[in-house]
Coordinates of C-alpha atoms in Angstrom, one line a residue:
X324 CA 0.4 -61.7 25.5
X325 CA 3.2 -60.5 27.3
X326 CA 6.6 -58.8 27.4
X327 CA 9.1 -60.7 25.3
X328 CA 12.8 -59.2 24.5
X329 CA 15.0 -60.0 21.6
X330 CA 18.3 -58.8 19.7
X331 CA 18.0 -57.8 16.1
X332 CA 20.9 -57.8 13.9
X333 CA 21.7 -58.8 10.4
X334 CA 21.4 -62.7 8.9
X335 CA 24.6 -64.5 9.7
X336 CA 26.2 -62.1 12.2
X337 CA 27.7 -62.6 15.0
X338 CA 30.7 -62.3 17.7
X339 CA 34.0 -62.8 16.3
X340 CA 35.7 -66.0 17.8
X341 CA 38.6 -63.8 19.5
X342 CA 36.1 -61.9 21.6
X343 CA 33.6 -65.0 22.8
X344 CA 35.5 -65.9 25.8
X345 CA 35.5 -62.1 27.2
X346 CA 31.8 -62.3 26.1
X347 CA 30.5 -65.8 28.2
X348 CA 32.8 -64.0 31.4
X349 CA 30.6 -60.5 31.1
X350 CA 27.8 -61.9 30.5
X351 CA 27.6 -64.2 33.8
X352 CA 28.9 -61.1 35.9
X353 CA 26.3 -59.1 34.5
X354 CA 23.5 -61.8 35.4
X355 CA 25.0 -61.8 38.6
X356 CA 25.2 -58.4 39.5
X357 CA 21.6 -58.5 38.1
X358 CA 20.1 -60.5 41.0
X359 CA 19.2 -63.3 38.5
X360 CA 19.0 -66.4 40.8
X361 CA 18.9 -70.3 40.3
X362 CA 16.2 -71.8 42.7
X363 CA 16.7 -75.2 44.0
X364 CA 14.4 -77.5 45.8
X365 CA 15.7 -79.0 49.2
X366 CA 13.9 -82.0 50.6
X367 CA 15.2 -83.4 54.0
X368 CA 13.5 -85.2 57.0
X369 CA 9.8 -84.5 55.2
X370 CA 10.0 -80.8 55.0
X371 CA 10.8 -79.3 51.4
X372 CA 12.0 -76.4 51.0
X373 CA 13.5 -73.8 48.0
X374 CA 16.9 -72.2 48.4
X375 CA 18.4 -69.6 45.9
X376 CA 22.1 -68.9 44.6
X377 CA 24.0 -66.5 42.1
X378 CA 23.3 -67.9 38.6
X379 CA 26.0 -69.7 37.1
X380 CA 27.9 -70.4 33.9
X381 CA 27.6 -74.3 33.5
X382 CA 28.4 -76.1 30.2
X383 CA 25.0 -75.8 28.8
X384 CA 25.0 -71.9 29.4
X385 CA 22.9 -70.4 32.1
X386 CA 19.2 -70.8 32.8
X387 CA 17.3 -69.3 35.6
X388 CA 13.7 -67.3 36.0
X389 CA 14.1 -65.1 39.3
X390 CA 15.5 -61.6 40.0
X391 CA 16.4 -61.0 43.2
X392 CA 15.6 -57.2 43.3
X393 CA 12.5 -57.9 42.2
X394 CA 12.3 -60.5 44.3
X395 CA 9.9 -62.2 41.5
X396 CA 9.7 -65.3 38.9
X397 CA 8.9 -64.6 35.0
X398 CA 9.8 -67.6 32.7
X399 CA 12.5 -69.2 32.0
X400 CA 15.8 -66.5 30.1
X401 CA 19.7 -67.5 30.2
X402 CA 22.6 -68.1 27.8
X403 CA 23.5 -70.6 25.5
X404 CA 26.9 -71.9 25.4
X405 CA 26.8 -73.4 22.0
X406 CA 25.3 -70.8 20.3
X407 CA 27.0 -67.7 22.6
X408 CA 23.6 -66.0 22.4
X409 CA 21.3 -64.8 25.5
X410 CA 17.8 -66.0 25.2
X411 CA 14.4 -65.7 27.2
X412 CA 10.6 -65.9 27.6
X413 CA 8.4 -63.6 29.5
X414 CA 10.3 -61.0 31.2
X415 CA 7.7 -58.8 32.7
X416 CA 8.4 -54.9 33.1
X417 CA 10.8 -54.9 36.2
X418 CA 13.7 -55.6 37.4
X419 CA 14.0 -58.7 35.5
X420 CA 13.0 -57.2 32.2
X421 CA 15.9 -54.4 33.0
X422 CA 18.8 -57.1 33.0
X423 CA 17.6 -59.0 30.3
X424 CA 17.3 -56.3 27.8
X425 CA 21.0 -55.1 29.1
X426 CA 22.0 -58.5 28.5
X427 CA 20.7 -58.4 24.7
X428 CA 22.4 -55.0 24.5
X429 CA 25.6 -56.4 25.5
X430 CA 25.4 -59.1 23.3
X431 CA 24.7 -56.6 20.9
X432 CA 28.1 -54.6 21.4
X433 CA 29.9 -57.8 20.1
X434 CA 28.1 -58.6 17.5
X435 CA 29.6 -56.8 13.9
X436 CA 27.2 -54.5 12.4
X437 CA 23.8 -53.1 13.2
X438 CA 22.3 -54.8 16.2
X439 CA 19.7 -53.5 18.9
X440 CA 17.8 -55.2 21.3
X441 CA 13.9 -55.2 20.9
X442 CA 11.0 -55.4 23.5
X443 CA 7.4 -56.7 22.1
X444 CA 8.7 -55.1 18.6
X445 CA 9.8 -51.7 19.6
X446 CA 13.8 -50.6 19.3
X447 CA 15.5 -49.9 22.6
X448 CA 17.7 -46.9 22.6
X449 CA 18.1 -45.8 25.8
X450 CA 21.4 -45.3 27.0
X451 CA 20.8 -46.4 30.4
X452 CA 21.7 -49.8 29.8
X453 CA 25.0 -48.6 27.9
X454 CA 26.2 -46.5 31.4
X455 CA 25.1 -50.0 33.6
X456 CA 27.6 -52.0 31.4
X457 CA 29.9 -49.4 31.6
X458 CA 29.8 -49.5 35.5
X459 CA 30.3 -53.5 35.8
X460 CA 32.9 -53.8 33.6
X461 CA 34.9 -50.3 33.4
X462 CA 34.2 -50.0 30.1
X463 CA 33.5 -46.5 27.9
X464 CA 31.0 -48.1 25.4
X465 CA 29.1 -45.7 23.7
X466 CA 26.0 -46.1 22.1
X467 CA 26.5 -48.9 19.9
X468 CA 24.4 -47.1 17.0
X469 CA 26.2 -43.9 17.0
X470 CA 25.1 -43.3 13.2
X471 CA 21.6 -44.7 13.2
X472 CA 21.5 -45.1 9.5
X473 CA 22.9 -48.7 9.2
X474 CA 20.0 -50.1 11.8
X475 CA 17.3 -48.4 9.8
X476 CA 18.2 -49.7 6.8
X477 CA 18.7 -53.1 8.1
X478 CA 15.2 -52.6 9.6
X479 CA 13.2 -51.2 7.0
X480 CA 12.1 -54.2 4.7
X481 CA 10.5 -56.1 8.2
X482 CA 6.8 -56.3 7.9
X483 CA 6.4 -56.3 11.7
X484 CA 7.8 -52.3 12.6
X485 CA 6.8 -49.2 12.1
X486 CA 10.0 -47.2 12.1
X487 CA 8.1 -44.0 12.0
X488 CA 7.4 -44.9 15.6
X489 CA 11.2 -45.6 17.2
X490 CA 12.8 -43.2 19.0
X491 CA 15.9 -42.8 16.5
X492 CA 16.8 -39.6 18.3
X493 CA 18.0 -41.8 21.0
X494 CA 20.9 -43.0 19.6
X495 CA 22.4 -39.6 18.3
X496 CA 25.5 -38.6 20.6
X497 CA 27.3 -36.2 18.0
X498 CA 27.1 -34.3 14.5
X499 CA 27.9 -37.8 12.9
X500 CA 24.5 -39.6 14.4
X501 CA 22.4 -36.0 14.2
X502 CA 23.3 -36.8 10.5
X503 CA 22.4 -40.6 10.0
X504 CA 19.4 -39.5 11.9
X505 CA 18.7 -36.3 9.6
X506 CA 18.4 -39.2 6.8
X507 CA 16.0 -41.5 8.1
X508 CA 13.6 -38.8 8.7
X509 CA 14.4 -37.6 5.4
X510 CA 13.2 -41.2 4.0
X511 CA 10.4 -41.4 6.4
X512 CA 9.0 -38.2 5.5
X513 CA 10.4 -36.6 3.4
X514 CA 12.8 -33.9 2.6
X515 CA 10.3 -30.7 2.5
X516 CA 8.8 -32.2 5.5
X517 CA 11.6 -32.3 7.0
X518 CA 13.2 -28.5 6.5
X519 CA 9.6 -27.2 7.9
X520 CA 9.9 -29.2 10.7
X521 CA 13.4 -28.2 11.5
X522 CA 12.9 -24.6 10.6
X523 CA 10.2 -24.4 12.9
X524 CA 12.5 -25.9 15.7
X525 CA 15.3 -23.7 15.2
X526 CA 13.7 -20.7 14.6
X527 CA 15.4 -20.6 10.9
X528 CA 18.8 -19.8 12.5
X529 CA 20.4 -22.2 10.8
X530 CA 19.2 -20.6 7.8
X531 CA 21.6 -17.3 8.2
X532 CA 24.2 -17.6 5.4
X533 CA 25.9 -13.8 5.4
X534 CA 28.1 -14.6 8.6
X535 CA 29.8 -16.8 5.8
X536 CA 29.1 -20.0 8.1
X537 CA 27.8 -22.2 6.4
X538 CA 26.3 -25.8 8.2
X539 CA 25.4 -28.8 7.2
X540 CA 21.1 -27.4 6.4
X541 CA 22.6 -24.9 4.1
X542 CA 24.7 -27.5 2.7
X543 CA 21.7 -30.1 2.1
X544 CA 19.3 -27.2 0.8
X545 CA 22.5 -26.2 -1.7
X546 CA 22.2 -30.0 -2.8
X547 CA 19.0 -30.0 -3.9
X548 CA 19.1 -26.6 -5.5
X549 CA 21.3 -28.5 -7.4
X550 CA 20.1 -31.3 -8.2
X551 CA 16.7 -29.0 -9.5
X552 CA 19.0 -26.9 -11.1
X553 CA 20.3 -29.8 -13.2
X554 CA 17.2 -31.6 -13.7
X555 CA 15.6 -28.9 -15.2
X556 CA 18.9 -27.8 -17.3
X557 CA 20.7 -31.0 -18.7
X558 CA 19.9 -31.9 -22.2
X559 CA 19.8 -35.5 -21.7
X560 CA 16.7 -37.3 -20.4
X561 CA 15.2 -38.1 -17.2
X562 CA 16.8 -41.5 -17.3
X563 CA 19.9 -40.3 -19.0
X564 CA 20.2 -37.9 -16.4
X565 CA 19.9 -40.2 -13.4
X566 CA 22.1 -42.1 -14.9
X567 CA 24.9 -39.3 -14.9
X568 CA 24.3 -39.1 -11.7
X569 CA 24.5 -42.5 -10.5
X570 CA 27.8 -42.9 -12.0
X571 CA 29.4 -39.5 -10.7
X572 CA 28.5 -40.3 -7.2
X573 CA 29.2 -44.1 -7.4
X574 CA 32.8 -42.8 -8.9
X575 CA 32.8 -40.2 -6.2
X576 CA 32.0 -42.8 -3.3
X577 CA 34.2 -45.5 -4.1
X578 CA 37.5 -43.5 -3.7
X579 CA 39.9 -43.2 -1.4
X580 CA 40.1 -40.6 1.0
X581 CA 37.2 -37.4 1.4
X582 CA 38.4 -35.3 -1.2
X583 CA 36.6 -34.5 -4.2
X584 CA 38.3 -35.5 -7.4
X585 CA 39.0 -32.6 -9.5
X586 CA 40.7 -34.5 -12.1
X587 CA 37.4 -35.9 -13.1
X588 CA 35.6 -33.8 -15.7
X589 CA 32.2 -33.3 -16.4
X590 CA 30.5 -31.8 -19.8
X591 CA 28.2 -30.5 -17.3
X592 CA 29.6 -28.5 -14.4
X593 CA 26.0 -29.0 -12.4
X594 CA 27.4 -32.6 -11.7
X595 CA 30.4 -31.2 -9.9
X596 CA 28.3 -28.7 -7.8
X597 CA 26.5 -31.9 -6.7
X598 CA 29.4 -34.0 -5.6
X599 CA 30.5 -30.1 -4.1
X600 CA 27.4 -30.6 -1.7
X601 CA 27.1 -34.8 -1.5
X602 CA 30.5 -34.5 -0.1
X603 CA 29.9 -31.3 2.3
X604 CA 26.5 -33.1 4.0
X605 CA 28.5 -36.8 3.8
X606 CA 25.3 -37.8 4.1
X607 CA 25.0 -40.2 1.3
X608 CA 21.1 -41.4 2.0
X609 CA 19.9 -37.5 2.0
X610 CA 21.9 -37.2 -1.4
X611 CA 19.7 -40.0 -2.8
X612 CA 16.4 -39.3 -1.4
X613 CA 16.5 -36.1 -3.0
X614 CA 17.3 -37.6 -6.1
X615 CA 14.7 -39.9 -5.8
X616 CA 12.0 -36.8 -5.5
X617 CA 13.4 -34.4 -8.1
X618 CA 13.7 -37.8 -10.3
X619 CA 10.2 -39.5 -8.9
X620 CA 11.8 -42.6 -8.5
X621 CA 11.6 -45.3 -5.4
X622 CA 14.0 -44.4 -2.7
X623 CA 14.8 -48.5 -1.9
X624 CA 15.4 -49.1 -5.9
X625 CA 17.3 -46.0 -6.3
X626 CA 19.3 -47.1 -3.5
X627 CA 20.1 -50.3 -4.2
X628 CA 21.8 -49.1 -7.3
X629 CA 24.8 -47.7 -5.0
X630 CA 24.3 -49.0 -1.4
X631 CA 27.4 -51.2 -1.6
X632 CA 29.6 -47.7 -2.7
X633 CA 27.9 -45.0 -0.4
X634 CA 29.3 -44.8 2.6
X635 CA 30.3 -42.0 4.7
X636 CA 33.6 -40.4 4.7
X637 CA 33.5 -38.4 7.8
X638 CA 33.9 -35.2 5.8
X639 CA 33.1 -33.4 9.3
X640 CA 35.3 -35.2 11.2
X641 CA 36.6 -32.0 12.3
X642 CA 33.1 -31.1 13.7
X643 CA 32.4 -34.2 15.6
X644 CA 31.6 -33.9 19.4
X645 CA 33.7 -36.6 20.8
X646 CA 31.2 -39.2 21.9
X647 CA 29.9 -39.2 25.1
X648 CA 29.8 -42.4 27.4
X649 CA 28.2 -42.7 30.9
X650 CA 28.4 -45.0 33.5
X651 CA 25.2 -46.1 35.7
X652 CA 25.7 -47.6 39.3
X653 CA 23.7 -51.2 39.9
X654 CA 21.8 -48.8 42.7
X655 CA 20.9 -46.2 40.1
X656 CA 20.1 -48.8 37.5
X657 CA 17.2 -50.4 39.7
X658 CA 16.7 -47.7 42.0
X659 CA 17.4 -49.0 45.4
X660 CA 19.7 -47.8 48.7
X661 CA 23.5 -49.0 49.1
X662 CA 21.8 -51.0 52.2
X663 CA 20.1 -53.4 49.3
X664 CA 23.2 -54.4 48.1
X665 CA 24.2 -56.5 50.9
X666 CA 24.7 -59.4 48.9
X667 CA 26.9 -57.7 46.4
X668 CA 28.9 -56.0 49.3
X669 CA 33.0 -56.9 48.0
X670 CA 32.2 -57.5 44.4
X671 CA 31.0 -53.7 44.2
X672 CA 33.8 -51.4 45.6
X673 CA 31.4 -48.4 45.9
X674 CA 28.6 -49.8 48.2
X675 CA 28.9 -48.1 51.6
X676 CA 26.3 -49.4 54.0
X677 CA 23.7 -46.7 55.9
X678 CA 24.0 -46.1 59.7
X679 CA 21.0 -47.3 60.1
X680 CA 22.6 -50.7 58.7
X681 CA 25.9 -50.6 60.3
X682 CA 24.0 -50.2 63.7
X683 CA 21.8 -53.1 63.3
X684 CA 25.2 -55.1 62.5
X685 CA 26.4 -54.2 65.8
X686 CA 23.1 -55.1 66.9
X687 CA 23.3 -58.6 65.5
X688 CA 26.4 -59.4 67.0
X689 CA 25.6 -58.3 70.8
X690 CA 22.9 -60.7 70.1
X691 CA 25.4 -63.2 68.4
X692 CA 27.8 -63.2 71.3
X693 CA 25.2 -63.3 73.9
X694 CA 23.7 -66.4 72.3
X695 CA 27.2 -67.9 72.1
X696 CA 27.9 -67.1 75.8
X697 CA 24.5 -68.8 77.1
X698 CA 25.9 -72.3 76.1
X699 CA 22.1 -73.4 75.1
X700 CA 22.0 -76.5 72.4
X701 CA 19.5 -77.4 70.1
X702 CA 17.9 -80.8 70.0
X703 CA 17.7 -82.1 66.3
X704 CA 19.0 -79.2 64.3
X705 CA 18.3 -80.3 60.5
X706 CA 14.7 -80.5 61.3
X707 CA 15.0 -77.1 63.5
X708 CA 16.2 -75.3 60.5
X709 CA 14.0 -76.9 57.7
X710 CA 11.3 -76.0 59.9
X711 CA 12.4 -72.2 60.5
X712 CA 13.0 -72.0 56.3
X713 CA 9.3 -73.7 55.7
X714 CA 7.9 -71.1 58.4
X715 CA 9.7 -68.2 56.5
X716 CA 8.0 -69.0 53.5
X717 CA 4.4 -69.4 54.7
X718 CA 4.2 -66.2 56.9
X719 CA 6.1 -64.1 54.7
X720 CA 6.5 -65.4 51.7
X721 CA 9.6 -66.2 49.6
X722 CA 11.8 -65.5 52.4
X723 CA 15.0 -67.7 50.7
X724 CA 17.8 -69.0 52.6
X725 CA 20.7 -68.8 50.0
X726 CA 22.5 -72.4 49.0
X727 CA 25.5 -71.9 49.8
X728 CA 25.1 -70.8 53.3
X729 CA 22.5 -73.6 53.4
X730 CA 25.1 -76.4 52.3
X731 CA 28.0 -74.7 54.7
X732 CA 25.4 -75.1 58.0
X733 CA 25.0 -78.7 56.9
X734 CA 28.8 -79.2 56.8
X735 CA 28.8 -77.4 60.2
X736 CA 26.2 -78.9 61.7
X737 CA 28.0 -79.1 65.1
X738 CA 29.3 -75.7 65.0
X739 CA 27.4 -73.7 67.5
X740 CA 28.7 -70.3 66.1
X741 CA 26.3 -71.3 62.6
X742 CA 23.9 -72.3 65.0
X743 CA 23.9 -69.4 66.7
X744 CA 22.9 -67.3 63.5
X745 CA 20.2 -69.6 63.3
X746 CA 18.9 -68.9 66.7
X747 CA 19.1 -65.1 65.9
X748 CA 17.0 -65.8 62.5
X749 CA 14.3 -67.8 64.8
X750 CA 14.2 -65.1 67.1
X751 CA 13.7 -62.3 64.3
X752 CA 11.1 -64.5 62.6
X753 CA 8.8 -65.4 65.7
X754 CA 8.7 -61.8 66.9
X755 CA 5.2 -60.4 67.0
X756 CA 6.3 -57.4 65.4
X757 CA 7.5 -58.9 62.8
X758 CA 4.4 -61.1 62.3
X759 CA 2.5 -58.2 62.4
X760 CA 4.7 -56.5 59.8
X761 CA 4.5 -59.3 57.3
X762 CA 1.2 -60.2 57.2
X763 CA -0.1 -57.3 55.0
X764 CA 0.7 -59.2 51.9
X765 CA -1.6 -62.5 53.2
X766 CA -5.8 -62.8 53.8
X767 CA -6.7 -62.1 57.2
X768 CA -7.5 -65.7 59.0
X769 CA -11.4 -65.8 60.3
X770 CA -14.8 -67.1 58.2
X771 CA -15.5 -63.7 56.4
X772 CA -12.3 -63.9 54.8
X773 CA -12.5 -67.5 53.1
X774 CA -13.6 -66.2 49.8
X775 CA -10.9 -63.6 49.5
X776 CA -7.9 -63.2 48.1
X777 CA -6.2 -66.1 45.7
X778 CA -7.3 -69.5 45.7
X779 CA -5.5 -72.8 45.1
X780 CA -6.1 -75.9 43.5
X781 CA -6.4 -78.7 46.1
X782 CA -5.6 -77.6 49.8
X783 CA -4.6 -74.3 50.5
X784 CA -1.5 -73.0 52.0
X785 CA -1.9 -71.7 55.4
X786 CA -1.9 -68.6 54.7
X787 CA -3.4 -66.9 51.5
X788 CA -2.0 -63.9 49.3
X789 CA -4.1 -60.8 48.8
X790 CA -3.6 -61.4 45.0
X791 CA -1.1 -62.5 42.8
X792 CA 2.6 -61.5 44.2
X793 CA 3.6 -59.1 41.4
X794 CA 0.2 -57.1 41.9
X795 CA 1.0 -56.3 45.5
X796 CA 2.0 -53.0 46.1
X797 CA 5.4 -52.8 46.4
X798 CA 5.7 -50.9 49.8
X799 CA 3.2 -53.8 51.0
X800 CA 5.9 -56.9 49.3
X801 CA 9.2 -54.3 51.0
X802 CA 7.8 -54.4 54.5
X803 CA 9.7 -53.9 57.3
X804 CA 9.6 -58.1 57.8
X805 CA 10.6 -59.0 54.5
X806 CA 13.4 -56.8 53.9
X807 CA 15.3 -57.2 57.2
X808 CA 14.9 -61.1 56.8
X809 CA 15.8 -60.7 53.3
X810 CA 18.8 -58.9 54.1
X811 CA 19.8 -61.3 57.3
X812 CA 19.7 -64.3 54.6
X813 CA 21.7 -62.4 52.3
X814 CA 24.6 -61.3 55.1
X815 CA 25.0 -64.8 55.9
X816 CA 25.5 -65.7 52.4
X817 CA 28.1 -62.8 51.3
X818 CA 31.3 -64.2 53.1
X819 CA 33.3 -61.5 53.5
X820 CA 30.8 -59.5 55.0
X821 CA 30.1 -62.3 57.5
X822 CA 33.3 -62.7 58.3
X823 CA 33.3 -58.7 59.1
X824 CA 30.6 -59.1 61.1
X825 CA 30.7 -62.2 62.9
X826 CA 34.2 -63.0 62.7
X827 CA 33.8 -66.5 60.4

């Protein structure tokens, strides 16, 4: 049980060695502007503590299991150096699951051919993830299966789908895709099936042929009047006939160019009026599904008879609408304020901090030069700050204090201005308020509450969750406590904004 991610894509593809290097750089940015976090246990003076950093490309790949946005563990995902594919467990259904699948996505925009990423079995189309790759990278990707047609038919011999189910609607951007989707549903269902179904949707409209328009439906019901018209008519067998016809449109296929041969002649001019029509849909699957029903043949046998000739030749190039691509921000991706993004602040041009925030900036340093101005020292300042990190932890739980600000106070140790923004997290984490604030995630302390809430093997912590951390409600894990901490930690981590604030 659980939610598990993959990419599909054919046997023996993969990323072409010129574009592996751009590949390994995106993919670690995208991680990173993901919130996906390396965790590393600190133990000093007989306190332990956890502290959390950006993952990182090392020469294995990457490996982490905690999203900062969701502010959550799942097992174990990453990227393997070796191999230049992204891999994972259990992902859950949040934040972390969001930049995992992107990640599969991306991987799957390098990869030659059909590819799609896949959660517990079922295609993902949306385009959501397209528009957030687009945004980190200033790319115009569009969907990366435009025509759906290739990814069905690599999909359609797995025992494990049901392709009637997938959404193949969600990868159509243009006529070109409407088409490749047109076919599948074709072969799904069936071509009679199919008309009914569209007619009722467009109110037979398309079906008006005396403004001399004609459209690709009126094309694809010309087809298959032909195809009756020659079934019934030709004086050669059923497998004589489908044999004529597997040769004209092979022929017809495996040219150059999306003209029809003229100089090719036919004993029967029916043939022609068939190639007329193949070539006007340039939908080569339709063409052969409905041969497969007029001819009662398998679809999949018939196919593989011409599969390595029929491809499209854009005969409607000309009406193509030119595909669209979007572009997601990180905040609209996950859903959260500019003012959560404090750790990405400089590596994201178009964060641009609340009032609310840039007062309680100013805020911080009044406090920051009034601590620096009162001269006070602290006694033992290792232990003072391992004990301030353990007391985050246990009366708010999973209150991190990033690495790398971590390492920098224990190169600093002396330097009372690092101090000092130690002092102001001491004050902000022993204020009643606060306290108050945070507790609503933990079992109220008193007798009558001993049997509530999760228990632990051994001795238990101090203080007890509810229930297990991802069934919180989320406005009771966001509290008032836990997200200014959370956003103190991450201000002292993000450098340049430090700097801005503080002055170092």
């Amino acid at each position: 049980m659980g939610t598990f991610a993959t990419l599909f894509h054919k046997a023996g593809a993969g990323i072409p060695d010129e574009k592996k290097k751009e590949f390994k750089v995106r993919i670690e940015k995208l991680f990173q502007m993901g919130g996906m976090m390396e965790m590393e246990q600190v133990q000093l003076c007989g306190k332990k503590a956890v502290t959390i950093k950006k993952a990182s490309m090392h020469d294995y790949g990457m490996d982490f299991y905690y999203n900062y946005f969701e502010d959550d563990c799942w097992e174990n995902a990453g990227f393997s150096s070796k191999g230049r594919y992204v891999w994972s467990e259990k992902i859950g259904w949040r934040e972390f699951h969001q930049v995992v699948v992107a990640a599969y996505v991306l991987e799957g925009l390098y990869i030659d051919g059909p590819a799609v990423a896949m959660v517990n079995g079922d295609v993902v189309t949306s385009q959501t993830y397209i528009g957030w790759i687009n945004y980190l990278f200033r790319t115009q990707y569009p969907q990366k299966n435009n025509d759906p047609w290739a990814l069905f038919e690599a999909l359609h011999n797995r025992m494990d789908m049901d392709l009637e189910r997938v959404d193949w609607g969600g990868f159509v951007q243009d006529l070109y895709g409407f088409i490749g989707c047109y076919e599948i549903n074709a072969v799904l269902t069936g071509t009679e099936a199919l008309e009914k179904e569209f007619d009722k949707w467009a109110g037979n409209e398309s079906r008006n042929e005396n403004d001399g328009k004609m459209n690709f439906f009126d094309f694809a019901r010309r087809l298959k009047m032909a195809v009756n018209q020659f079934h019934k008519e030709n004086g050669e067998d059923e497998a004589g006939q489908l044999s004529l016809l597997v040769e004209m449109l092979r022929s017809y296929y495996k040219q150059e160019g999306m003209s029809i041969d003229v100089s090719k002649k036919y004993e029967d001019k029916k043939l022609e009026a068939i190639c007329l029509f193949a070539a006007l849909t340039d939908a080569p699957a339709y063409v052969f599904r409905v041969i497969s029903e007029v001819y009662e043949v398998n679809f999949w046998e018939l196919w593989e008879r011409v599969k390595d000739v029929a491809k499209r030749k854009k005969i409607l190039y000309q009406m193509e609408i030119p595909q669209e691509t979007i572009s997601v921000s990180t905040m609209d991706f996950f859903g959260i304020t500019s003012d959560d993004m404090i750790l990405f602040w400089g590596d994201d041009e178009n964060i641009q901090f609340s009032q609310e925030l840039e007062n309680w900036f100013d805020d911080l340093k009044s406090r920051f030069d009034m601590f620096m101005e009162s001269g006070d020292r602290v006694e033992n300042s290792l232990y003072w700050i391992l004990e301030l990190m353990e007391y985050a932890d246990e009366n708010y739980y999973r209150v991190y204090t990033f690495s790398n600000f971590f390492n920098e106070t224990m190169d600093h140790l002396n330097d009372r201005r690092f101090l000092t923004l130690w002092k102001i997290y001491d004050e902000m984490l022993h204020d009643p308020v606060m306290e108050e604030a945070g507790s609503v995630v933990f079992v109220p302390e008193g007798p009558e509450y001993e049997h509530v809430g999760l228990h632990y093997f051994g001795t238990p912590p101090r203080r007890r969750l509810k229930t297990n951390w991802d069934m919180i409600k989320k406005e009771e894990r966001n509290n008032k406590a836990r997200v200014k901490f959370r956003r103190y930690m991450a201000l002292l981590e993000n450098r340049k904004l430090r700097k801005r604030i503080f002055g170092f």
